[in-house]
XYZ file of N, CA and C in Angstrom:
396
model
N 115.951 104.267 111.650
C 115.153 103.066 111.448
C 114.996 102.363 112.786
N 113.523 101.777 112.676
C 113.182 101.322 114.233
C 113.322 99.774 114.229
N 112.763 98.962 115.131
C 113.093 97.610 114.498
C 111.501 97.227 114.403
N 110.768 98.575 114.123
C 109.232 97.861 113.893
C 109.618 98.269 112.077
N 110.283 98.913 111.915
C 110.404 99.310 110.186
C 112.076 98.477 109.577
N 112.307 97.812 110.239
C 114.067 96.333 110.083
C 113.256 95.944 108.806
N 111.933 95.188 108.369
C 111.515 94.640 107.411
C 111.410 95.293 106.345
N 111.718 96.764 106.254
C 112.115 97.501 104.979
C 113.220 97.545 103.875
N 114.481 96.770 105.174
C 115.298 96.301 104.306
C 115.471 95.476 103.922
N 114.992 94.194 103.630
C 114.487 93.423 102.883
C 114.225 93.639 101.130
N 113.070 94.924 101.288
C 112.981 95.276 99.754
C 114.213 95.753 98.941
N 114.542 95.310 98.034
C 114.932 96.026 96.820
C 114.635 96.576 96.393
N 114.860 98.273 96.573
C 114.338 99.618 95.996
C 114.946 99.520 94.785
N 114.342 100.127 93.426
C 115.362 100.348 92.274
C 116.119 101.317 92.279
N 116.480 102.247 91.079
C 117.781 103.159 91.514
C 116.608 104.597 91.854
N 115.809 104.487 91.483
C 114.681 105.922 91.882
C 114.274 105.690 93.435
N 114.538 104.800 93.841
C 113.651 104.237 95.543
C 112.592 103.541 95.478
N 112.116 102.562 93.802
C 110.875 102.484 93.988
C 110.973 100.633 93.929
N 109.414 100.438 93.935
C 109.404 98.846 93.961
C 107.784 98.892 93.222
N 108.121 97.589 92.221
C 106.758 97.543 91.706
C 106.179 96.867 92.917
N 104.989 97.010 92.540
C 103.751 96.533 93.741
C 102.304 96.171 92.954
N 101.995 95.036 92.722
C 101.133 94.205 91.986
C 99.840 93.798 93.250
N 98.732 94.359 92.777
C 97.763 94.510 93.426
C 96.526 93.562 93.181
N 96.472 92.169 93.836
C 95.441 91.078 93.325
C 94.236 90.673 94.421
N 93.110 90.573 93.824
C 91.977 90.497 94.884
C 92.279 89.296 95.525
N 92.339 89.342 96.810
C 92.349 88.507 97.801
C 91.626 87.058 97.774
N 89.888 87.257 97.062
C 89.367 86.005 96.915
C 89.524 85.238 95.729
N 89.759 85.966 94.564
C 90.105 85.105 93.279
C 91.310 84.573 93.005
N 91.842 85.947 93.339
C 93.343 86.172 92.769
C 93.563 86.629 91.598
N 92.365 87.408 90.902
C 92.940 87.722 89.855
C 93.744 89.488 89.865
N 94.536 89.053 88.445
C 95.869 90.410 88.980
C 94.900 91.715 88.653
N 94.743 92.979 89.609
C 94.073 93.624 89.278
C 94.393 94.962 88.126
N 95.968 95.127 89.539
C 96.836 96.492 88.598
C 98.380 96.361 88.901
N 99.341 96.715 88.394
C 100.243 96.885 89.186
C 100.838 98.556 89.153
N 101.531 98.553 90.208
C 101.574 100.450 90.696
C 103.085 100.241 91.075
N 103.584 101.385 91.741
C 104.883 101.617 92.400
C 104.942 101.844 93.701
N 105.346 101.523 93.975
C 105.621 102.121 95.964
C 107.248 102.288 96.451
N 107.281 103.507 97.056
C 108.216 104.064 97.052
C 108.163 103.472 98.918
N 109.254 104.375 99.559
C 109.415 103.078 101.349
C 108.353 104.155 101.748
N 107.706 105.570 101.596
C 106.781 105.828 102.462
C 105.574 105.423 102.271
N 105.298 105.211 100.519
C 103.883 104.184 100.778
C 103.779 102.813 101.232
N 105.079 102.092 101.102
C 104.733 100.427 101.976
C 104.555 101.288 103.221
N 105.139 101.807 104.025
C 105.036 102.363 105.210
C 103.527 102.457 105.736
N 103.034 103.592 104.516
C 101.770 104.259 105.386
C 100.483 102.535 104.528
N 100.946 102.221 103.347
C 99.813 100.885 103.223
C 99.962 99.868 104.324
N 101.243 99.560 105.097
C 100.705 98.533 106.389
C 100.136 99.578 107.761
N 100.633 100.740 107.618
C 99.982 101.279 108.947
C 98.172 101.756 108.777
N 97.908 102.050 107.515
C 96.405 102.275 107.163
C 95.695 101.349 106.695
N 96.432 100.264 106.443
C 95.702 98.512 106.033
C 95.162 98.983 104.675
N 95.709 99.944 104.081
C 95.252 100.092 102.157
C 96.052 100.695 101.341
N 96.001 100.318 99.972
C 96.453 100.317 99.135
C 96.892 101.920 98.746
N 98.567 102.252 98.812
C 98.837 103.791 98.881
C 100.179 103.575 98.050
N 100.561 104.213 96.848
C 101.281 104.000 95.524
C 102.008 105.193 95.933
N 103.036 105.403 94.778
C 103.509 105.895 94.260
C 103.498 106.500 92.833
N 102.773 107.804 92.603
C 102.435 107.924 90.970
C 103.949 108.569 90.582
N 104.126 107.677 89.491
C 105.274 108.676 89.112
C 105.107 109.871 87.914
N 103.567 109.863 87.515
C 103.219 111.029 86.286
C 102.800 112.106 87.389
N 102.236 111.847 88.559
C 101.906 113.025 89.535
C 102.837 113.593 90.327
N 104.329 112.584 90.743
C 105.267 112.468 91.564
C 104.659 112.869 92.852
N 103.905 111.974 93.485
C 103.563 111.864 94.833
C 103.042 110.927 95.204
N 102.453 110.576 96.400
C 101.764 109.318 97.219
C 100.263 109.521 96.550
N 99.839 108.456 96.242
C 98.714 108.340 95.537
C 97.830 107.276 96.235
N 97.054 107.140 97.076
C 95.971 106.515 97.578
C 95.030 106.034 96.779
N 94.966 104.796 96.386
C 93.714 104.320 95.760
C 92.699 104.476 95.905
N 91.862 104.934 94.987
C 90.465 105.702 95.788
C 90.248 106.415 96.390
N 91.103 107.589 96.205
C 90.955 109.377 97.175
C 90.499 109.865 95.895
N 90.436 109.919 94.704
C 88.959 110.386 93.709
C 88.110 109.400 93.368
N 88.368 108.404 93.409
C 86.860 107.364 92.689
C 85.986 106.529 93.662
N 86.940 106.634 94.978
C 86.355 105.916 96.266
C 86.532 104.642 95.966
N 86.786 103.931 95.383
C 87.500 102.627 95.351
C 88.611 102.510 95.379
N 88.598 102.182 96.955
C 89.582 101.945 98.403
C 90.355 100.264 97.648
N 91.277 99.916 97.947
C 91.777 99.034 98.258
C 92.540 98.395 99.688
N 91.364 98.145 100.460
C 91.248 97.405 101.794
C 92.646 95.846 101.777
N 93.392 96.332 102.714
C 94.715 95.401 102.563
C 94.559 94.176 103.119
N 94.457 93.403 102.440
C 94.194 91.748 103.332
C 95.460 90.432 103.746
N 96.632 91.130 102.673
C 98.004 90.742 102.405
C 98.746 91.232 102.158
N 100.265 91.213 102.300
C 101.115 91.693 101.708
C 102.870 90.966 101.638
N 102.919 90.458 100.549
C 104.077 89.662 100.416
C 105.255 90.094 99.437
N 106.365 89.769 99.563
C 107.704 89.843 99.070
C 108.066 88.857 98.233
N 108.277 89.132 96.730
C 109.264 87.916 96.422
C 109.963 87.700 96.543
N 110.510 86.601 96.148
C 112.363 85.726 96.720
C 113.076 86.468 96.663
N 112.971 87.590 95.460
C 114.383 88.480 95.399
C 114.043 89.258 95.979
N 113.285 89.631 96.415
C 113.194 91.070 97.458
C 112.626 92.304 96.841
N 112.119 92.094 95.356
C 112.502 93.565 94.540
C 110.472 93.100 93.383
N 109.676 93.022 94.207
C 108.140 93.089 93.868
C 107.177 92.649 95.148
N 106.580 93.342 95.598
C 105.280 93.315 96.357
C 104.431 92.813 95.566
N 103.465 91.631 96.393
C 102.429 91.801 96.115
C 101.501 92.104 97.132
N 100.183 92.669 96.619
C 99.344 93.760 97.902
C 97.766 92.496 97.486
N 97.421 91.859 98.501
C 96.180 91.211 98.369
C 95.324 91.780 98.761
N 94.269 92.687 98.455
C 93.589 93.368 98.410
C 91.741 93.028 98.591
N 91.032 93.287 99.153
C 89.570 93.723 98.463
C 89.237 95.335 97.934
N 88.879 95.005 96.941
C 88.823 96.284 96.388
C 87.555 97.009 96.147
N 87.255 97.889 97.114
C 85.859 98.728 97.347
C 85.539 98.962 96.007
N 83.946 98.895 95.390
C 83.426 99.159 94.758
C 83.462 98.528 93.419
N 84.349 97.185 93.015
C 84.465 96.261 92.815
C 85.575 96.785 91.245
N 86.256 98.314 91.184
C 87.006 98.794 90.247
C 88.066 99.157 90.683
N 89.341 98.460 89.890
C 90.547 98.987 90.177
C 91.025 99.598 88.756
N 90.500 99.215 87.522
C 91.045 100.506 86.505
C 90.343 101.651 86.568
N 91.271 102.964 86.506
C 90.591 104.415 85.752
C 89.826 104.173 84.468
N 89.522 102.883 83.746
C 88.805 102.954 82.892
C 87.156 102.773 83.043
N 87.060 102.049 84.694
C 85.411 101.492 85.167
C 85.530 100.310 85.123
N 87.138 99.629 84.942
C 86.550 97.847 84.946
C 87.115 97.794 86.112
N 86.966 96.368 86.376
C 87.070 95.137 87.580
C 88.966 95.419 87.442
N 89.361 95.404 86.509
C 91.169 95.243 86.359
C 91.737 96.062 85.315
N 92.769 96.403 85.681
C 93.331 97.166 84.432
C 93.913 96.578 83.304
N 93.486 94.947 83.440
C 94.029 93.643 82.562
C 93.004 93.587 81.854
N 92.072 93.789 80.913
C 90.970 93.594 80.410
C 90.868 93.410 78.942
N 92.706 93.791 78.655
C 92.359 92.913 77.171
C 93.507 91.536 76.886
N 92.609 90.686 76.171
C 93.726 89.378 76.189
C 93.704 89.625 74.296
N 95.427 89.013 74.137
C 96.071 88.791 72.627
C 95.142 87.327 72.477
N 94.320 87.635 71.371
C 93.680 86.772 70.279
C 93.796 86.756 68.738
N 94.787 85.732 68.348
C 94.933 86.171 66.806
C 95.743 86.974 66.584
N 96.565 87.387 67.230
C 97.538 88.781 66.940
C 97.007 89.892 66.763
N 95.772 89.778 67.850
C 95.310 91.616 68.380
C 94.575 91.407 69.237
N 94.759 92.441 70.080
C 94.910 92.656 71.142
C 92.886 92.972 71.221
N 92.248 92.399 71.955
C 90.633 92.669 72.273
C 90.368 92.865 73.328
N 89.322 93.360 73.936
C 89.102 93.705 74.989
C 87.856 92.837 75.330
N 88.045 92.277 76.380
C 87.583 90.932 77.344
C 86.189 91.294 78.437
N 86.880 92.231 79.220
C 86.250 92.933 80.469
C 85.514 94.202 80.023
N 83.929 94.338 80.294
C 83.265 95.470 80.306
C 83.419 96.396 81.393
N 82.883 97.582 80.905
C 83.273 98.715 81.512
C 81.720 98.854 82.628
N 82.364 98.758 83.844
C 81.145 98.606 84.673
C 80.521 100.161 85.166
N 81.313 100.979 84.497
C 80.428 102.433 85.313
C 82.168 103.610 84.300
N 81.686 104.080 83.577
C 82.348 105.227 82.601
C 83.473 106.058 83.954
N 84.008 106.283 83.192
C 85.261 107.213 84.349
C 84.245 108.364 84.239
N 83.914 109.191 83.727
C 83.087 110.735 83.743
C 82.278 110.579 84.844
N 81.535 109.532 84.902
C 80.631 108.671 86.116
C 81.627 108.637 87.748
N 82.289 108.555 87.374
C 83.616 107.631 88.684
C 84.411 108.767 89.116
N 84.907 109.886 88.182
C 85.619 111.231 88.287
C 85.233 112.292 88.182
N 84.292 112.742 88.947
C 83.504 113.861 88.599
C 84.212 115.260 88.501
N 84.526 115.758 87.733
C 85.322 116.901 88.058
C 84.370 118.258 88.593
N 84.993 118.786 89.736
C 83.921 120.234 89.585
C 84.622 121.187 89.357
């Protein structure tokens, strides 16, 4: 460890190495997604200024937007008090951060004791994931 990477220990890794990491647009603030980051994606998200996870269903480094092209461009990045959640302030290319085509992966709010969906779907995943 260098003393340009000293601010790593700071985080509270859990017992896997990971740290949630809550991803909110920079101009609203609203919460977009939250993901995992393990110490090589905080690493490579402040050295590439974007948003780079941890999937744990793929078990690897997962870059936001290396299939849908909606990048998450890094505008912030803060620690809470306890040390143990990132948050990543973001603009988020192409104005989608769920795999579903919305604006957030928050898109349904509890009304009445069920759960509805709030946020339209701005462009279909089949549209967004093209498989060849």
């Amino acid at each position: 460890m260098t003393a340009e990477t000293d601010w790593l220990n700071e985080v509270r890794w859990d017992a896997q190495g990971l740290v949630p990491a809550i991803a909110q647009d920079w101009q609203t603030g609203r919460v977009l997604m939250v993901a995992w980051m393990n110490r090589d994606a905080l690493i490579l998200t402040v050295a590439e200024q974007r948003g780079i996870y941890w999937s744990r269903s793929r078990n690897r480094l997962w870059r936001k937007g290396e299939e849908s092209g909606h990048i998450q461009r890094l505008h912030e990045l803060r620690l809470d008090c306890d040390g143990d959640v990132i948050v990543l302030q973001v603009e988020q290319l192409g104005g989608m951060a769920c795999h579903t085509g919305r604006t957030s992966c928050f898109y349904r709010r509890l009304v009445d004791g069920q759960w509805q969906v709030v946020d339209p779907v701005l462009k279909s995943p089949d549209e967004i994931y093209r498989h060849v």
